[in-house]
Short mmCIF file of C-alpha atoms in Angstrom, two decimals:
data_model
loop_
_atom_site.label_atom_id
_atom_site.label_comp_id
_atom_site.label_asym_id
_atom_site.label_seq_id
_atom_site.Cartn_x
_atom_site.Cartn_y
_atom_site.Cartn_z
CA MET A 64 134.75 93.45 144.51
CA THR A 65 132.95 90.68 143.34
CA LYS A 66 130.41 91.11 146.25
CA THR A 67 130.05 94.91 145.17
CA LEU A 68 129.04 93.71 141.58
CA GLY A 69 126.83 90.92 142.71
CA SER A 70 124.56 93.57 144.83
CA ILE A 71 124.50 95.93 141.92
CA ARG A 72 123.20 93.22 139.75
CA GLN A 73 120.74 92.14 142.28
CA CYS A 74 119.56 95.68 142.73
CA VAL A 75 118.89 96.20 138.96
CA HIS A 76 117.39 92.86 138.83
CA ASN A 77 114.91 93.85 141.40
CA GLU A 78 113.90 97.30 139.98
CA ASN A 79 110.80 97.24 138.27
CA MET A 80 110.61 99.16 134.70
CA PRO A 81 107.89 101.84 134.69
CA VAL A 82 105.26 101.19 132.22
CA LYS A 83 105.34 103.85 129.28
CA VAL A 84 102.15 105.21 128.18
CA LYS A 85 101.62 107.03 125.03
CA LEU A 86 98.53 108.99 123.73
CA PHE A 87 97.68 109.95 120.03
CA ALA A 88 95.31 112.35 118.16
CA SER A 89 92.13 113.34 119.96
CA MET A 90 92.79 111.12 122.53
CA ARG A 91 96.14 113.22 123.61
CA GLU A 92 93.85 116.44 123.46
CA TYR A 93 91.11 114.79 125.62
CA LEU A 94 93.87 114.22 128.54
CA ASP A 95 96.16 117.03 127.68
CA LEU A 96 98.94 114.34 127.90
CA ASN A 97 101.28 113.05 125.32
CA GLU A 98 103.55 110.75 126.93
CA THR A 99 104.49 109.58 130.43
CA GLU A 100 105.59 106.75 132.76
CA ILE A 101 103.81 105.04 135.63
CA PRO A 102 105.07 102.69 138.11
CA ILE A 103 103.98 99.15 137.55
CA GLU A 104 102.84 98.74 141.19
CA ASN A 105 98.83 98.25 141.33
CA ILE A 106 98.77 97.98 137.64
CA GLU A 107 97.47 94.75 136.27
CA THR A 108 95.51 95.53 133.13
CA VAL A 109 95.03 98.11 130.22
CA ALA A 110 92.09 99.42 132.19
CA ASP A 111 94.13 100.15 135.25
CA VAL A 112 96.63 102.33 133.20
CA TRP A 113 93.63 104.15 131.65
CA GLN A 114 92.64 104.93 135.46
CA ALA A 115 96.11 105.85 136.44
CA ILE A 116 96.52 108.50 133.81
CA ALA A 117 93.00 109.70 133.48
CA GLY A 118 91.64 109.66 136.97
CA ASP A 119 88.01 110.15 137.04
CA LYS A 120 87.76 111.06 133.10
CA PRO A 121 85.94 107.97 131.51
CA MET A 122 87.43 106.37 128.64
CA PRO A 123 85.68 107.50 125.11
CA GLU A 124 83.60 105.28 123.42
CA ASN A 125 85.45 103.63 120.52
CA THR A 126 88.76 104.12 122.32
CA LEU A 127 91.44 101.74 120.80
CA CYS A 128 94.39 100.41 122.86
CA ALA A 129 97.86 98.83 122.09
CA VAL A 130 100.34 97.04 124.18
CA ASN A 131 103.98 96.73 122.99
CA LEU A 132 102.67 98.00 119.25
CA GLU A 133 99.93 95.31 119.00
CA HIS A 134 96.21 96.04 119.12
CA THR A 135 94.43 94.60 122.09
CA ASN A 136 91.88 95.69 124.60
CA GLU A 137 91.18 96.98 128.12
CA ALA A 138 91.38 93.57 129.79
CA ALA A 139 94.81 92.92 128.53
CA GLY A 140 97.55 92.17 131.21
CA ILE A 141 100.36 94.72 131.69
CA SER A 142 104.00 93.68 132.64
CA ASP A 143 106.48 95.95 133.77
CA GLY A 144 108.37 97.89 130.69
CA ASP A 145 105.37 97.42 128.56
CA GLU A 146 104.41 100.42 126.17
CA VAL A 147 100.68 101.06 126.52
CA ALA A 148 98.97 103.41 123.89
CA PHE A 149 95.45 104.82 123.79
CA PHE A 150 94.11 106.33 120.74
CA PRO A 151 90.78 107.02 118.68
CA PRO A 152 89.67 104.80 115.71
CA VAL A 153 92.26 105.10 113.07
CA THR A 154 91.70 106.89 109.80
CA GLY A 155 94.69 106.31 107.59
CA GLY A 156 94.56 105.91 103.62
CA MET B 84 108.58 94.35 99.18
CA ALA B 85 109.06 97.91 100.16
CA LEU B 86 107.46 99.79 102.92
CA GLU B 87 107.92 103.73 103.49
CA ILE B 88 106.38 106.26 105.67
CA CYS B 89 107.23 109.41 103.83
CA HIS B 90 107.61 112.67 105.60
CA HIS B 91 107.46 114.78 102.52
CA GLY B 92 105.50 114.77 99.34
CA PHE B 93 106.10 111.84 97.00
CA LYS B 94 105.28 110.94 93.43
CA PRO B 95 103.52 107.73 93.30
CA TRP B 96 103.74 106.94 89.58
CA GLN B 97 107.57 107.48 89.71
CA ALA B 98 107.95 105.36 92.81
CA LEU B 99 105.84 102.63 91.05
CA GLN B 100 108.05 102.75 87.79
CA ALA B 101 111.36 102.92 89.91
CA HIS B 102 110.35 99.97 92.00
CA GLN B 103 109.14 97.88 88.90
CA ASP B 104 112.35 98.86 87.19
CA ARG B 105 114.19 96.74 89.94
CA MET B 106 112.00 93.69 89.28
CA GLN B 107 113.12 90.77 86.95
CA PRO B 108 111.39 91.37 83.69
CA GLY B 109 108.97 88.64 82.67
CA SER B 110 108.60 87.68 86.53
CA PHE B 111 104.94 89.13 86.85
CA GLY B 112 102.08 89.44 84.42
CA ALA B 113 99.78 91.80 86.43
CA THR B 114 100.15 94.91 88.42
CA ALA B 115 97.21 96.41 90.41
CA THR B 116 97.78 99.92 92.05
CA PHE B 117 95.67 102.12 94.51
CA VAL B 118 96.72 105.71 94.98
CA GLY B 119 94.77 107.71 97.58
CA THR B 120 94.76 111.47 97.12
CA MET B 121 93.54 114.19 99.32
CA ARG B 122 90.20 115.94 98.76
CA ASP B 123 89.40 119.57 99.08
CA PHE B 124 86.16 118.48 100.57
CA ASN B 125 84.56 116.21 103.18
CA GLU B 126 81.26 115.57 104.57
CA GLY B 127 79.99 118.73 102.87
CA ASP B 128 82.85 120.98 104.11
CA GLY B 129 85.65 122.63 102.17
CA VAL B 130 88.93 121.44 103.47
CA GLN B 131 92.08 123.55 103.06
CA SER B 132 94.79 121.45 104.42
CA MET B 133 95.13 118.23 106.64
CA THR B 134 97.83 117.12 109.07
CA LEU B 135 98.29 113.12 109.18
CA GLU B 136 99.52 111.84 112.66
CA HIS B 137 101.00 108.53 113.42
CA TYR B 138 102.48 106.14 115.83
CA PRO B 139 106.08 105.58 114.85
CA GLY B 140 107.25 102.17 115.24
CA MET B 141 103.45 100.60 115.61
CA THR B 142 102.66 101.78 112.19
CA GLU B 143 105.66 100.09 110.61
CA SER B 144 104.86 96.74 112.32
CA GLN B 145 101.20 96.89 111.64
CA LEU B 146 101.85 97.52 107.90
CA GLN B 147 104.34 94.80 107.57
CA ALA B 148 101.93 92.40 109.37
CA ILE B 149 99.30 93.55 106.78
CA ILE B 150 101.83 92.88 103.91
CA ASP B 151 102.87 89.45 105.34
CA ASP B 152 99.12 88.45 105.61
CA ALA B 153 98.74 89.38 102.02
CA HIS B 154 101.62 87.31 101.06
CA GLN B 155 100.21 84.32 103.02
CA GLN B 156 96.78 84.60 101.06
CA TRP B 157 97.98 85.45 97.63
CA PRO B 158 100.80 84.52 95.37
CA LEU B 159 102.49 87.80 95.01
CA GLN B 160 105.77 88.48 93.29
CA ASP B 161 106.17 91.72 95.11
CA VAL B 162 104.36 94.68 97.22
CA LEU B 163 104.99 98.34 97.37
CA LEU B 164 103.29 100.33 100.26
CA ILE B 165 104.11 104.18 100.67
CA HIS B 166 102.13 106.31 103.31
CA ARG B 167 102.49 110.07 103.75
CA VAL B 168 102.23 111.66 107.15
CA GLY B 169 102.82 115.39 108.46
CA ASP B 170 101.03 118.27 106.62
CA ILE B 171 99.30 117.78 103.34
CA GLU B 172 97.30 119.96 100.91
CA PRO B 173 94.60 118.86 98.53
CA GLY B 174 95.57 117.26 95.36
CA GLU B 175 98.66 115.40 97.09
CA PRO B 176 98.99 111.80 97.21
CA ILE B 177 98.51 110.10 100.69
CA VAL B 178 98.95 106.58 99.85
CA LEU B 179 100.30 104.09 97.48
CA VAL B 180 99.62 100.30 97.32
CA ALA B 181 100.92 98.25 94.49
CA CYS B 182 100.88 94.56 94.01
CA TRP B 183 102.51 92.42 91.27
CA SER B 184 101.42 88.96 90.60
CA ALA B 185 101.52 86.24 87.85
CA HIS B 186 97.90 86.62 87.07
CA ARG B 187 95.22 89.63 87.57
CA ALA B 188 93.12 88.02 90.28
CA ALA B 189 95.76 87.98 92.85
CA ALA B 190 97.03 91.30 92.17
CA PHE B 191 93.41 93.03 92.23
CA GLU B 192 92.34 91.01 95.46
CA ALA B 193 95.54 91.69 97.33
CA CYS B 194 95.63 95.38 96.54
CA ARG B 195 92.19 95.81 97.72
CA HIS B 196 92.75 93.86 100.83
CA LEU B 197 95.80 95.74 101.71
CA MET B 198 94.09 99.08 101.54
CA GLU B 199 91.18 97.78 103.71
CA ALA B 200 93.57 96.43 106.35
CA LEU B 201 95.52 99.57 106.27
CA LYS B 202 92.53 101.63 106.90
CA SER B 203 91.31 99.39 109.87
CA ARG B 204 94.62 98.60 111.41
CA ALA B 205 97.30 101.07 110.79
CA PRO B 206 97.70 103.74 113.49
CA PHE B 207 97.09 106.80 111.24
CA TRP B 208 94.97 109.99 112.18
CA LYS B 209 93.82 112.91 110.04
CA LYS B 210 93.25 116.35 111.48
CA GLU B 211 91.56 118.88 108.83
CA THR B 212 91.74 122.40 108.65
CA LEU B 213 88.58 123.68 106.87
CA THR B 214 88.31 126.58 104.58
CA ASN B 215 86.50 128.53 107.62
CA GLN B 216 89.82 127.96 109.59
CA SER B 217 88.22 125.63 111.96
CA SER B 218 89.95 122.13 112.65
CA ARG B 219 88.72 118.79 113.52
CA TRP B 220 89.77 115.18 113.67
CA VAL B 221 88.39 112.91 111.06
CA GLU B 222 86.56 110.38 113.35
CA LYS B 223 86.18 107.43 111.19
CA ASN B 224 87.01 105.95 107.70
CA THR B 225 84.32 105.53 105.04
CA ALA B 226 83.21 101.76 104.67
CA GLY B 227 85.29 100.77 101.74
CA TYR B 228 82.92 98.13 100.39
CA SER B 229 79.70 99.96 100.65
CA SER B 230 80.42 103.84 99.88
CA HIS B 231 80.57 105.02 96.51
#
């Protein structure tokens, strides 16, 4: 019994969480994608996330990105389970 | 401090009064307020309605960080910030920022700072429906310190 529980814990521990990706406003329409999840394998930076979801479509000029709800840039590193978002310049207020 | 993302119409002056009524009388000497209201024109076109989209979770955390920054920079008694999302019509309020302080300088400066920070950092996006029934995303905000 103990052995079984131990192996389950090990299995959960080793399983990488996918990266959650969200798109907003004109960026959602550009890629025709609202939200998705991608495996962390081969993903190191925000730019890698864009390539994984957009393929050959270039990132529009002035694209903003966020990781875990904080503004960042294309070179920012990504860990498993992170939430990455792409969106155009903000226009609130 | 109060921060609200509002999914329905709100009344900024009533909200301001209700918030102030909960504050200790005599604890502040200045109140500065900004209310942003939807126009029926933009860039030379008539605007019939607008939809305000946001990024739930990030919106709240960014606005909280902006308010925390203001508290660090100025001696504020209190801040109230309400921002509308969803479908909006001309004449309806979009945003309310109010700052209370002992003296006017902190209230004026913090209120202006909060609005400018909100416009550059908070993840909101406007999509306009024009009077000719076409629609478009607003691509960028006006420059707050140079436009008239």
